[in-house]
PDB file of C-alpha atoms and ligand atoms in Angstrom:
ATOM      1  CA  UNK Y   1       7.998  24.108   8.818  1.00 48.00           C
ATOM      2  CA  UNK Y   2       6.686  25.493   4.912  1.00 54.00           C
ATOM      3  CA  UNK Y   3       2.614  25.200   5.274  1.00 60.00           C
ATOM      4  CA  UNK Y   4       0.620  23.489   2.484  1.00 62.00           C
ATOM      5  CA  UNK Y   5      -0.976  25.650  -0.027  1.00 62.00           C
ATOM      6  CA  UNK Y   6      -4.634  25.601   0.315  1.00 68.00           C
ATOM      7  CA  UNK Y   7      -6.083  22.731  -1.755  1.00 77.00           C
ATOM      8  CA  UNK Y   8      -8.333  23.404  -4.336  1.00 79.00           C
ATOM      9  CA  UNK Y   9     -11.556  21.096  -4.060  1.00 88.00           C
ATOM     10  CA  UNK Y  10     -14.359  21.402  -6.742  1.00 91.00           C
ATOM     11  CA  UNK Y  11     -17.617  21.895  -5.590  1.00 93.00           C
ATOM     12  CA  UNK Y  12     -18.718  18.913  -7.556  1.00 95.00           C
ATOM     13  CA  UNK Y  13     -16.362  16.800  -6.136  1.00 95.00           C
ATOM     14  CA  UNK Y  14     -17.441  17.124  -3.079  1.00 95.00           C
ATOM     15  CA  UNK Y  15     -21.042  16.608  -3.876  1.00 96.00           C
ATOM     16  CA  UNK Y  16     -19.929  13.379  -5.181  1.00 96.00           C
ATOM     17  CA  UNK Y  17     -18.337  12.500  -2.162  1.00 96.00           C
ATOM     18  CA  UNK Y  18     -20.840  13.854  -0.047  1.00 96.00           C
ATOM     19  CA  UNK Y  19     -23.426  11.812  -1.665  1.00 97.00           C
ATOM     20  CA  UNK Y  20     -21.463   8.347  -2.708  1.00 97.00           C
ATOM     21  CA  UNK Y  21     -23.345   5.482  -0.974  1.00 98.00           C
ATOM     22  CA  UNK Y  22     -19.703   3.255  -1.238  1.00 98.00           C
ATOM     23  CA  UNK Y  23     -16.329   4.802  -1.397  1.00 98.00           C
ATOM     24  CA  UNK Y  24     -13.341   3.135  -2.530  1.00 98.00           C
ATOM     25  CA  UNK Y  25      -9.663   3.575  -1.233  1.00 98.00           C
ATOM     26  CA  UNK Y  26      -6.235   2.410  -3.105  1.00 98.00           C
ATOM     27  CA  UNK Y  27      -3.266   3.239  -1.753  1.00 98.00           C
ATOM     28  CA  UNK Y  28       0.347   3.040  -2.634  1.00 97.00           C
ATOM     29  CA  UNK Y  29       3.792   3.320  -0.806  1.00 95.00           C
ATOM     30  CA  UNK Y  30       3.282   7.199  -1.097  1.00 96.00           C
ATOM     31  CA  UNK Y  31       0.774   7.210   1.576  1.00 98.00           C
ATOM     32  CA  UNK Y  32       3.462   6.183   3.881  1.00 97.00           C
ATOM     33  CA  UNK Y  33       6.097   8.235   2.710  1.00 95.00           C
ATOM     34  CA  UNK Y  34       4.860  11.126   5.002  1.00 97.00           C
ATOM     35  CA  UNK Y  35       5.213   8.746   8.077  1.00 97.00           C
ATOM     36  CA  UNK Y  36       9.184   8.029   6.826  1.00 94.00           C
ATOM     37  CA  UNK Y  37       8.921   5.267   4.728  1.00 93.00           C
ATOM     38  CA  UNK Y  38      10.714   4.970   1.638  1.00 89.00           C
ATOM     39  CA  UNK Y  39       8.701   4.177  -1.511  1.00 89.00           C
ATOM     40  CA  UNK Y  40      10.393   1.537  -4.099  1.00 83.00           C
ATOM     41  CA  UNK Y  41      11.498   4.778  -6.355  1.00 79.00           C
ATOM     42  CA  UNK Y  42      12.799   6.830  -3.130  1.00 78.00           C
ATOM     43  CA  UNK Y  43      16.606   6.318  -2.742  1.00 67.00           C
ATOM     44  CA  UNK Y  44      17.168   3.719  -0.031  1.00 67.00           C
ATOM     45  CA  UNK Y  45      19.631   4.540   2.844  1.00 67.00           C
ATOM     46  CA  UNK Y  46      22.285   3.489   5.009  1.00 65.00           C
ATOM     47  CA  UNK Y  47      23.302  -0.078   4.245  1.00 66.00           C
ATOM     48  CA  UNK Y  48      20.759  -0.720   1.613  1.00 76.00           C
ATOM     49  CA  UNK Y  49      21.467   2.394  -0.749  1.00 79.00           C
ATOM     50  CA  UNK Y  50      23.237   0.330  -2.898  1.00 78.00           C
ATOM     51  CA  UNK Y  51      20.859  -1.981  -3.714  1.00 85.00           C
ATOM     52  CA  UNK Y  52      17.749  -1.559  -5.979  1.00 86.00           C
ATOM     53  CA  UNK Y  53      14.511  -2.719  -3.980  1.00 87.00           C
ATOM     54  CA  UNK Y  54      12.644  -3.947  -7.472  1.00 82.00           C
ATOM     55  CA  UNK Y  55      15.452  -6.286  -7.969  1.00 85.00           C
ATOM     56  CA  UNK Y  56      15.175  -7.697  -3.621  1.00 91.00           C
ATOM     57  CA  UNK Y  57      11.321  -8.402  -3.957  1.00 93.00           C
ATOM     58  CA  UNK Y  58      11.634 -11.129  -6.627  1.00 95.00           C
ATOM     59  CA  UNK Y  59      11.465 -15.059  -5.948  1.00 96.00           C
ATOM     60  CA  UNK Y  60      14.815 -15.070  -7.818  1.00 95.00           C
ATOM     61  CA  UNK Y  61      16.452 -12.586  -5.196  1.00 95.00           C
ATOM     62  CA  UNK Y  62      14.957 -15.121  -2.727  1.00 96.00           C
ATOM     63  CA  UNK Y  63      16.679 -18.402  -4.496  1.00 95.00           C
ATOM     64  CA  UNK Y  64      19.973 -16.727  -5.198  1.00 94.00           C
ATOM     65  CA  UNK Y  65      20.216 -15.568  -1.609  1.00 95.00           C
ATOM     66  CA  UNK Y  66      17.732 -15.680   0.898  1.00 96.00           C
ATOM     67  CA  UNK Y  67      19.665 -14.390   3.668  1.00 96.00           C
ATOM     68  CA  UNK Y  68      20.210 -11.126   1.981  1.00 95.00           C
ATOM     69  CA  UNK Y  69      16.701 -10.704   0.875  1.00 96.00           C
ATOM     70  CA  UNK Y  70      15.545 -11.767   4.358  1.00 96.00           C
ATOM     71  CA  UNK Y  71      18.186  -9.045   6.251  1.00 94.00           C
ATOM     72  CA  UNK Y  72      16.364  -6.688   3.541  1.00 93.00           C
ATOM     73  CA  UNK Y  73      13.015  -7.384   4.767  1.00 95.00           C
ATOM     74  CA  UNK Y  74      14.164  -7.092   8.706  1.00 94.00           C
ATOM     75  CA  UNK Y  75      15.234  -3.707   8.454  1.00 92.00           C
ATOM     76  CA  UNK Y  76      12.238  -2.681   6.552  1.00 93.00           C
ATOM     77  CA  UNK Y  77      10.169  -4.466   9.621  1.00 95.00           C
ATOM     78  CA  UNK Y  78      12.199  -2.566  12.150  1.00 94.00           C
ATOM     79  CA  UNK Y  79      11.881   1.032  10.454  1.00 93.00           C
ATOM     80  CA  UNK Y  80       8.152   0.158  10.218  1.00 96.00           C
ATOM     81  CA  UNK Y  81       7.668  -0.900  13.909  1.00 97.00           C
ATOM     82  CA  UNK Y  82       9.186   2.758  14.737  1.00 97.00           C
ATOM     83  CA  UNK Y  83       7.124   4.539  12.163  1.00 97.00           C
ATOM     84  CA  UNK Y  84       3.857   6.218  13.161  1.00 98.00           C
ATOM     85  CA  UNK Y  85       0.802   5.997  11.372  1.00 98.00           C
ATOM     86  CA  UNK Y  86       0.549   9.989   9.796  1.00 98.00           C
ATOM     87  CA  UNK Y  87      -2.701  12.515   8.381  1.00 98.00           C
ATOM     88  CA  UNK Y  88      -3.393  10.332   5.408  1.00 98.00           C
ATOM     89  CA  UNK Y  89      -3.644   7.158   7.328  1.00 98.00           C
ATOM     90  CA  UNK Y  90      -6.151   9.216   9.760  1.00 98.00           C
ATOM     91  CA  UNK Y  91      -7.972  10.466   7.189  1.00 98.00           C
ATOM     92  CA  UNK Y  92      -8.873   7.206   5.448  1.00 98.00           C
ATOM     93  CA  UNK Y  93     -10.020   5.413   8.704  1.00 98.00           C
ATOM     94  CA  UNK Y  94     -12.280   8.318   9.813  1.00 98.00           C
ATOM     95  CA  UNK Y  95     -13.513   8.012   6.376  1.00 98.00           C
ATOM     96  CA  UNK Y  96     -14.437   4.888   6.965  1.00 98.00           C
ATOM     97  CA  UNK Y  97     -16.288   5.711   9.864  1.00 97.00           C
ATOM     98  CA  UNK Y  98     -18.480   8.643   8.116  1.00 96.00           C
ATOM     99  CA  UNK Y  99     -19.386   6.958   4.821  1.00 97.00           C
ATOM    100  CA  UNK Y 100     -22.009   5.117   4.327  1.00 97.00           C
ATOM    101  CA  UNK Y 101     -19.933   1.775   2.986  1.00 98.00           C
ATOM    102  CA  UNK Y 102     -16.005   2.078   2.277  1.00 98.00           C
ATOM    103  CA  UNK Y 103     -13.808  -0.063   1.659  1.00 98.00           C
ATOM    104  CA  UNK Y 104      -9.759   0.286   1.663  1.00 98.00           C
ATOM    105  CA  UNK Y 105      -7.625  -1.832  -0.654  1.00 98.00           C
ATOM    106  CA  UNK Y 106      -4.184  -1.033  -0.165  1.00 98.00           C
ATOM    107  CA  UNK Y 107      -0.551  -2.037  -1.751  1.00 97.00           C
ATOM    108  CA  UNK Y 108       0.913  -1.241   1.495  1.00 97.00           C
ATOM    109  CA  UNK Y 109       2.727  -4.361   3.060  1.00 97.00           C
ATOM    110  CA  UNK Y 110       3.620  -1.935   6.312  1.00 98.00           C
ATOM    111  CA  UNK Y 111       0.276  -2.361   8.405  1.00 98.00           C
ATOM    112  CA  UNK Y 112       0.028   1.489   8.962  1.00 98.00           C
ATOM    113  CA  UNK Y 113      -3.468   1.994   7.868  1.00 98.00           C
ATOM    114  CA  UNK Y 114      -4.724  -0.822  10.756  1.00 98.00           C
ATOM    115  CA  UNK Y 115      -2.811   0.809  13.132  1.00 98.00           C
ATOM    116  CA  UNK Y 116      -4.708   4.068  12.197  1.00 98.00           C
ATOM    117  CA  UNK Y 117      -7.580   2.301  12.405  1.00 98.00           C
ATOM    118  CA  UNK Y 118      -8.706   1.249   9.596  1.00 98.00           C
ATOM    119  CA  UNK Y 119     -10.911  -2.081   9.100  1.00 97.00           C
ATOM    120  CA  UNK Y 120     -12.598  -2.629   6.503  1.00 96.00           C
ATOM    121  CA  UNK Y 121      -9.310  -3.218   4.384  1.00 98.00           C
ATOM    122  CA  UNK Y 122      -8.018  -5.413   1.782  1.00 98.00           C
ATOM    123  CA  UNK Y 123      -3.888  -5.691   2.143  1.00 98.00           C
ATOM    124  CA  UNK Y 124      -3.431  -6.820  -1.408  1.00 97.00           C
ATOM    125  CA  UNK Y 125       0.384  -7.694  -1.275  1.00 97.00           C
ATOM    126  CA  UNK Y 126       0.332  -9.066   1.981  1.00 97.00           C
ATOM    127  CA  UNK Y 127       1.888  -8.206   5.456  1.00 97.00           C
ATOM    128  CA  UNK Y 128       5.719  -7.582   6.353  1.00 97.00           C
ATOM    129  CA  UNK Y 129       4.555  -8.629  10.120  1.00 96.00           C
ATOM    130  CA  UNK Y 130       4.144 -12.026   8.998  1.00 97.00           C
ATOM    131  CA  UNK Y 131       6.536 -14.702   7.087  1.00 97.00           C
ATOM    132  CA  UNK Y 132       5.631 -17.822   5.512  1.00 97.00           C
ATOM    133  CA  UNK Y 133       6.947 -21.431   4.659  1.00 97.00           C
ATOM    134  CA  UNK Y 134       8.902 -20.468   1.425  1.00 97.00           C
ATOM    135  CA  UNK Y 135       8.248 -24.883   0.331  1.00 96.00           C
ATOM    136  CA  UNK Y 136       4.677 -25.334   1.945  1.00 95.00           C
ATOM    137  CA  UNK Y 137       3.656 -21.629   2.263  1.00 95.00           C
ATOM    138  CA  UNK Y 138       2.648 -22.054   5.896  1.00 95.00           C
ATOM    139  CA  UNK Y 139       1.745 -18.757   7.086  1.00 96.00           C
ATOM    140  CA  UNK Y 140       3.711 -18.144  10.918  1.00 93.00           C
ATOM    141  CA  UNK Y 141       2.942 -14.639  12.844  1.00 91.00           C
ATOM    142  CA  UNK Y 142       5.643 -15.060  14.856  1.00 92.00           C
ATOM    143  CA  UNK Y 143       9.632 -17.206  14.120  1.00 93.00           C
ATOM    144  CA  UNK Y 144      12.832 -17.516  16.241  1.00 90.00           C
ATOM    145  CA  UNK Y 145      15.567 -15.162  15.027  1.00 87.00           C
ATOM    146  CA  UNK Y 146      18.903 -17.352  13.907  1.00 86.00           C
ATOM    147  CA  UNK Y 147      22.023 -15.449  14.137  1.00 87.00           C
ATOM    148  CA  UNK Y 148      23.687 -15.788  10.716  1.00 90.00           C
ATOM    149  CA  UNK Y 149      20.814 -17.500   9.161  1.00 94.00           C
ATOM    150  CA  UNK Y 150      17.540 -17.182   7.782  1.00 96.00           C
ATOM    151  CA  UNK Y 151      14.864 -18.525   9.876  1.00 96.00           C
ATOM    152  CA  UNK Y 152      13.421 -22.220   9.351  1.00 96.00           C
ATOM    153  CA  UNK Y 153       9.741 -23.538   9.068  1.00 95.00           C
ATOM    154  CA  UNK Y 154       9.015 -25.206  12.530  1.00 93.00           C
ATOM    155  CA  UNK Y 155       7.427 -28.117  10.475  1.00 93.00           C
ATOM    156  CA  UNK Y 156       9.803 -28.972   7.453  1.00 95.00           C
ATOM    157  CA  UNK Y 157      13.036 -26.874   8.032  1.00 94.00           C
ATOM    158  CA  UNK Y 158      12.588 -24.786   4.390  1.00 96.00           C
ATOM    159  CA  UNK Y 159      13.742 -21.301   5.096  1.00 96.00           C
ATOM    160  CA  UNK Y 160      10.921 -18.724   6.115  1.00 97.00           C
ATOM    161  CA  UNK Y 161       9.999 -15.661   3.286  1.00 98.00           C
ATOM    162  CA  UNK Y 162       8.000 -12.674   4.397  1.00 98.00           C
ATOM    163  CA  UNK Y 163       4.159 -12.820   3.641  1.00 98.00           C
ATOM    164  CA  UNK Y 164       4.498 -10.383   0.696  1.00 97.00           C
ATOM    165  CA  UNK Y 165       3.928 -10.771  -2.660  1.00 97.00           C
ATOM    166  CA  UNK Y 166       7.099 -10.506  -4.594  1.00 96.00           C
ATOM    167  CA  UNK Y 167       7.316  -8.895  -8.211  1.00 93.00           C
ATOM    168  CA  UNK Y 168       6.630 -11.621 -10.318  1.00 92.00           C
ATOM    169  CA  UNK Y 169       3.994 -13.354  -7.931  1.00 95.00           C
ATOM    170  CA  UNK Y 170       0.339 -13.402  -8.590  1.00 95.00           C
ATOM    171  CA  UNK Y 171      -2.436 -11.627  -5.931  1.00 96.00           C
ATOM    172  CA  UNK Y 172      -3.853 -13.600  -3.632  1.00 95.00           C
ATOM    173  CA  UNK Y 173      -7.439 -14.891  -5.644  1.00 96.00           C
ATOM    174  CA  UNK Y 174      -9.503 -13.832  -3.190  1.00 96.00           C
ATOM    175  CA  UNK Y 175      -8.453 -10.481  -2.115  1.00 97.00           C
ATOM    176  CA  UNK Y 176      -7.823  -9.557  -5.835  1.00 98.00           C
ATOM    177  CA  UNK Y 177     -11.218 -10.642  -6.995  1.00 98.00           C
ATOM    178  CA  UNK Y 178     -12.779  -8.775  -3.785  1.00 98.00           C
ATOM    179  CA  UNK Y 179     -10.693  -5.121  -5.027  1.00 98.00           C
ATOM    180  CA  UNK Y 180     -11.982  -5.595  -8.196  1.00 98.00           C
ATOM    181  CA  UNK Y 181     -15.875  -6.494  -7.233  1.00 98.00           C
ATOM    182  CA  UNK Y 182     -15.476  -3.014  -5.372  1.00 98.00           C
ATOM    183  CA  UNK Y 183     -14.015  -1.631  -8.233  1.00 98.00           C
ATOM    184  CA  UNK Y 184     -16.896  -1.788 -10.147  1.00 98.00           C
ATOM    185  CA  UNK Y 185     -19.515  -1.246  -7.625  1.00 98.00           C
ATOM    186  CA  UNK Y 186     -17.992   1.789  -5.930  1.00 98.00           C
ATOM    187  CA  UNK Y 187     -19.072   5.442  -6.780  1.00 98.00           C
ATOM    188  CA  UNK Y 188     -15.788   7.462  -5.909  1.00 98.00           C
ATOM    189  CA  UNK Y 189     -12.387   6.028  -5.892  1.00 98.00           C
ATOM    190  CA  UNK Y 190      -9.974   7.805  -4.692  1.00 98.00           C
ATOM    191  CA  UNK Y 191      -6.506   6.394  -5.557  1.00 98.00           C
ATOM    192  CA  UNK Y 192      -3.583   7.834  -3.112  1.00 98.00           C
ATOM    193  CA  UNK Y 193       0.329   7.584  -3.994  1.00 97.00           C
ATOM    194  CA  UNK Y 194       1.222   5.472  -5.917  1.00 96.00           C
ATOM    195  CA  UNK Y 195       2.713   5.381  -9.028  1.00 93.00           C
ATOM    196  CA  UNK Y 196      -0.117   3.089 -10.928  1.00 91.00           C
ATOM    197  CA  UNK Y 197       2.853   1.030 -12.564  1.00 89.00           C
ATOM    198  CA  UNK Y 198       2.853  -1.977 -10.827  1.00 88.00           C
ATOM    199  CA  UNK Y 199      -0.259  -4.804 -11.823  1.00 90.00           C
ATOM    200  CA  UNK Y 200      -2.268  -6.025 -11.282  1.00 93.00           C
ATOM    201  CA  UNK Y 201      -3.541  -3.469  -9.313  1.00 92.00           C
ATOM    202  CA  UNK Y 202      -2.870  -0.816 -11.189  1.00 93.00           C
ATOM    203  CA  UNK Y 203      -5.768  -2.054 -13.725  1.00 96.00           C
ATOM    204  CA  UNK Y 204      -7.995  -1.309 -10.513  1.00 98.00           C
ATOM    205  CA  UNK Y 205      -8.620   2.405 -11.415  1.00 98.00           C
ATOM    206  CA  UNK Y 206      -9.558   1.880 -14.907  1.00 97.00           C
ATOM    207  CA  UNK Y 207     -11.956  -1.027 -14.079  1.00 98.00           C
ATOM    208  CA  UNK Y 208     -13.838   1.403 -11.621  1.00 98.00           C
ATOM    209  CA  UNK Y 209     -13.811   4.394 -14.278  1.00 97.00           C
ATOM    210  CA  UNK Y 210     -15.314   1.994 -16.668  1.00 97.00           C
ATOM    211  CA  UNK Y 211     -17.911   0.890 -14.230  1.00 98.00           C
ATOM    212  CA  UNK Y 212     -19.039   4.767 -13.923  1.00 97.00           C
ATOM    213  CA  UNK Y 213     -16.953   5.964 -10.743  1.00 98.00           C
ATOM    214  CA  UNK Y 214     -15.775   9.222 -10.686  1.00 97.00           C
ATOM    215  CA  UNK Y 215     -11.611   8.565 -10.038  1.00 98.00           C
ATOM    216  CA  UNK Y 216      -9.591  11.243  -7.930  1.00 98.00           C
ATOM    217  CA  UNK Y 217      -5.731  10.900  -8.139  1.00 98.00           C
ATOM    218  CA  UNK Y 218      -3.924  12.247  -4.996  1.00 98.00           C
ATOM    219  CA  UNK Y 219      -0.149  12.397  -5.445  1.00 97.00           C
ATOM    220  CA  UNK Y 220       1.846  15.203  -5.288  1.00 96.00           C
ATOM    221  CA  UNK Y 221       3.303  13.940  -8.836  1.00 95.00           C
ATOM    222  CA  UNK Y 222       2.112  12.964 -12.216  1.00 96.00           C
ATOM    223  CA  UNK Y 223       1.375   9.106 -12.703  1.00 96.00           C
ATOM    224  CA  UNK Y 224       0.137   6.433 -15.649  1.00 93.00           C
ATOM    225  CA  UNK Y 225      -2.957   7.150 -14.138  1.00 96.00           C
ATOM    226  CA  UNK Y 226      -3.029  11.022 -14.160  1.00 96.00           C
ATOM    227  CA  UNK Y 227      -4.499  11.962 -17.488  1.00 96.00           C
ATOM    228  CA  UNK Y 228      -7.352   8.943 -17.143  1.00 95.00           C
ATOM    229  CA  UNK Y 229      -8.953  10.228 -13.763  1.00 97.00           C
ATOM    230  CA  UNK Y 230     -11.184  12.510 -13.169  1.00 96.00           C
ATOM    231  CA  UNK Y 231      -9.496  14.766 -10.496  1.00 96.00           C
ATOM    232  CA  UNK Y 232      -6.193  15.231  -9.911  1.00 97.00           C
ATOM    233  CA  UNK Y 233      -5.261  16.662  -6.256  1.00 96.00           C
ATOM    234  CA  UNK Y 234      -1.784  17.377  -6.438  1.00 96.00           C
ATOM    235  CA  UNK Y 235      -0.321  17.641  -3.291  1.00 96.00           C
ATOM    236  CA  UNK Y 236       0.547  15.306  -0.555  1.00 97.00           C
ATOM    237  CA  UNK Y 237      -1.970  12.453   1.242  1.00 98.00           C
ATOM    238  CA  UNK Y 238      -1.552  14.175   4.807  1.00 98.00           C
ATOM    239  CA  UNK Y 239      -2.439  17.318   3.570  1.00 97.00           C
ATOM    240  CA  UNK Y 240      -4.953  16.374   0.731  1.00 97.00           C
ATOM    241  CA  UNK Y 241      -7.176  13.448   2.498  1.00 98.00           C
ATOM    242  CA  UNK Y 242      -7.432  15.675   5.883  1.00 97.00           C
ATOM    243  CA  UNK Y 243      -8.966  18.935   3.549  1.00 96.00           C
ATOM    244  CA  UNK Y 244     -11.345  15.980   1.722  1.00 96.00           C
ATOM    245  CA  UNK Y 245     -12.520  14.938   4.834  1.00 95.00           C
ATOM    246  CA  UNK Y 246     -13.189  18.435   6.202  1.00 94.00           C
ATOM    247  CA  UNK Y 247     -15.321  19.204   3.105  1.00 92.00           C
ATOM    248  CA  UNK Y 248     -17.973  16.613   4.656  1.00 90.00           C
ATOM    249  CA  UNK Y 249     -18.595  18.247   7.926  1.00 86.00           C
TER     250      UNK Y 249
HETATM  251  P1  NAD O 301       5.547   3.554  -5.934  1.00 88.04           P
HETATM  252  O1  NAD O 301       6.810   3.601  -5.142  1.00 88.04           O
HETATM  253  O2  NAD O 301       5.591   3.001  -7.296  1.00 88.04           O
HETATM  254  O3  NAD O 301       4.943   5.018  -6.066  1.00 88.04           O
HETATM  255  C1  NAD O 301       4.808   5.872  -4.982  1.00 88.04           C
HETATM  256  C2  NAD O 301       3.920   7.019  -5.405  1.00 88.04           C
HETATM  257  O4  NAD O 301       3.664   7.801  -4.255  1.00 88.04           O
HETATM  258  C3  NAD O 301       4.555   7.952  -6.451  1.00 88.04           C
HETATM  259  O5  NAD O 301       3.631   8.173  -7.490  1.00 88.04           O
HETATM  260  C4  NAD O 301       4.821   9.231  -5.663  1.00 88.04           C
HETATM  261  O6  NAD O 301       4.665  10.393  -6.461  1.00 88.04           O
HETATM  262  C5  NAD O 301       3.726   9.148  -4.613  1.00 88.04           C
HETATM  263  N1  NAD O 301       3.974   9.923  -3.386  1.00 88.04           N
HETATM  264  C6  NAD O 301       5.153  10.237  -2.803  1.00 88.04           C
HETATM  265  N2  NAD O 301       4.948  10.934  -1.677  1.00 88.04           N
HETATM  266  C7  NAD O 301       3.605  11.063  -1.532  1.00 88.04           C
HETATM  267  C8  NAD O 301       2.768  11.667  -0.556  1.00 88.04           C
HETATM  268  N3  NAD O 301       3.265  12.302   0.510  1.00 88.04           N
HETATM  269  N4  NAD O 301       1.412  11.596  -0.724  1.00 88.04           N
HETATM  270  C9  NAD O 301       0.882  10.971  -1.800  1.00 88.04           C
HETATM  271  N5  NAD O 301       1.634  10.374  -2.758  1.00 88.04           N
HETATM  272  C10 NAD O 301       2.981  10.407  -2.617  1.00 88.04           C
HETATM  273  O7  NAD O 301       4.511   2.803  -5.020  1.00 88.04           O
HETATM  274  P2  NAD O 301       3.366   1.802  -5.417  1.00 88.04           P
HETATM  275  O8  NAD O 301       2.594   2.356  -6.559  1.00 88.04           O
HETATM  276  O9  NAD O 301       2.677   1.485  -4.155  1.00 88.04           O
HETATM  277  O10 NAD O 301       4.074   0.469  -5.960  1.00 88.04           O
HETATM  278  C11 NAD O 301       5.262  -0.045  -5.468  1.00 88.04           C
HETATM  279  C12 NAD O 301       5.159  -1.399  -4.752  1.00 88.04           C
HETATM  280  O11 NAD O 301       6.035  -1.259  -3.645  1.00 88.04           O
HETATM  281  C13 NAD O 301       3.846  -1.806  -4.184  1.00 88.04           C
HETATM  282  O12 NAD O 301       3.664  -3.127  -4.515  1.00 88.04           O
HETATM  283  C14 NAD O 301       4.014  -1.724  -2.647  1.00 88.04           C
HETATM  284  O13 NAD O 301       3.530  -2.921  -2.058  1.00 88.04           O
HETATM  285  C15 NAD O 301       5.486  -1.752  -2.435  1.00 88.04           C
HETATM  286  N6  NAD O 301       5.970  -0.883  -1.343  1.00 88.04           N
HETATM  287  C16 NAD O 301       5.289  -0.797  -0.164  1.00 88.04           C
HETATM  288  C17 NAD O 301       5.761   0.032   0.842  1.00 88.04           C
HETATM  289  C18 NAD O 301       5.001   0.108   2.142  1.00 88.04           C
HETATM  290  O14 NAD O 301       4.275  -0.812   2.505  1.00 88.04           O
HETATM  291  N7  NAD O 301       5.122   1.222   2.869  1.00 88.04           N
HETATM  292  C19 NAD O 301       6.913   0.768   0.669  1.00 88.04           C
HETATM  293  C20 NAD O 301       7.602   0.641  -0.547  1.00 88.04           C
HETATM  294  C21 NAD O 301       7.114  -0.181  -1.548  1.00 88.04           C
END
């Protein structure tokens, strides 16, 4: 396997780091795309190639056929439940263990980052473990499979939707008005793959740089945010959050 090339880290960035009293996390689907799972703008495989995830994450998908969106989401579920957690996820949760307050506000519907270990974490398009009433919005951890059929709400019979928020949707209040309270109380944000195209949250970024936070990009690519932030580490979360964290030994 190729090795990394060394990452570049600015001696001022780390003295920032070093010395932030809160540190702020967002993450995007490219965080997980080390551990094997696709990101919307990654080709889809097998059965699902065909089909454009932007247009399967939308109420309207939902209406027009549930089952289909609901198959969608259960292959998703069972390509997460065999995915591991990789470097990046690591990295942020012993993060959160060595600075002084951090908090982790991710786009990530795929649970990876608790599974690393991270805790102090707000999931701000919900969780692909759970589904919800799609008439009452009943939240259920847990549903019986239907062969053929998309499962019902044990209370009124309305089909179930997974606990994500669809494109489309608004943020849940409170977790949205948390991300952005920590947006502009945080010192150093570091925002890690993703593609900063998709709001609200990717308004987060510039509401911290206006607050006076010194913004990192990590993403092996060029983004919206990019030019806006006040380091760019190119390269990929597994190999650039494990070197960040090494700088504060
Ligand atoms: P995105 O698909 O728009 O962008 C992914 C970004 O990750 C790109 O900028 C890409 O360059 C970058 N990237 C790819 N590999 C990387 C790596 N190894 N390290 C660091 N960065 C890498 O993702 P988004 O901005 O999160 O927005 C898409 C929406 O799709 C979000 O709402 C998210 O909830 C949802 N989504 C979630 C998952 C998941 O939970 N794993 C997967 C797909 C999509």
């Amino acid at each position: 396997m190729a090795t990394a090339p060394p990452i570049d880290l600015d001696a001022a960035l780390i003295d920032a780091l070093r010395a932030a009293p809160f540190v702020v996390a967002l993450t995007g689907a490219g965080i997980s795309a080390e551990s094997g799972l696709a990101t919307f703008r990654d080709a889809m495989d097998g059965l699902w190639a065909r089909f454009d995830p932007r247009d399967l994450a939308t109420p309207t998908a939902f209406a027009r056929n549930p089952k289909l969106v609901w198959d969608w989401y259960a292959w998703r579920r069972e390509r997460i439940s065999m995915a591991q957690p990789n470097r990046g996820h690591f990295a942020l949760a012993e993060l959160e263990r060595r600075a002084p307050r951090f908090l982790l506000v991710t786009q990530n519907v795929d649970g990876l980052h608790q599974r690393a270990g991270s805790r102090q974490l707000i999931e701000l398009h919900g969780n692909i473990g759970r589904a919800k009433c799609s008439r009452e919005g009943t939240v259920v951890g847990q549903w019986e499979a239907v062969a053929g059929a998309v499962p019902t709400c044990a209370n009124c019979g309305a089909p179930l939707r997974p606990d994500v928020v669809w494109f489309g949707e608004p943020l849940p209040e409170v977790s949205l008005a948390a991300a952005e309270d920590a947006m502009h109380r945080c010192n150093v944000l570091l925002v890690v793959g993703t593609s900063a195209e998709v709001y609200p949250a990717a308004a987060l970024p510039e509401m911290a740089r206006q607050s006076g936070a010194i913004v990192v990009e990590i993403n092996p690519n060029a983004t919206a945010l990019s030019a806006a932030a006040n380091y760019v580490l190119r390269g990929a979360a597994g190999d650039v959050l494990p070197a960040l964290l090494a700088t504060l030994d």
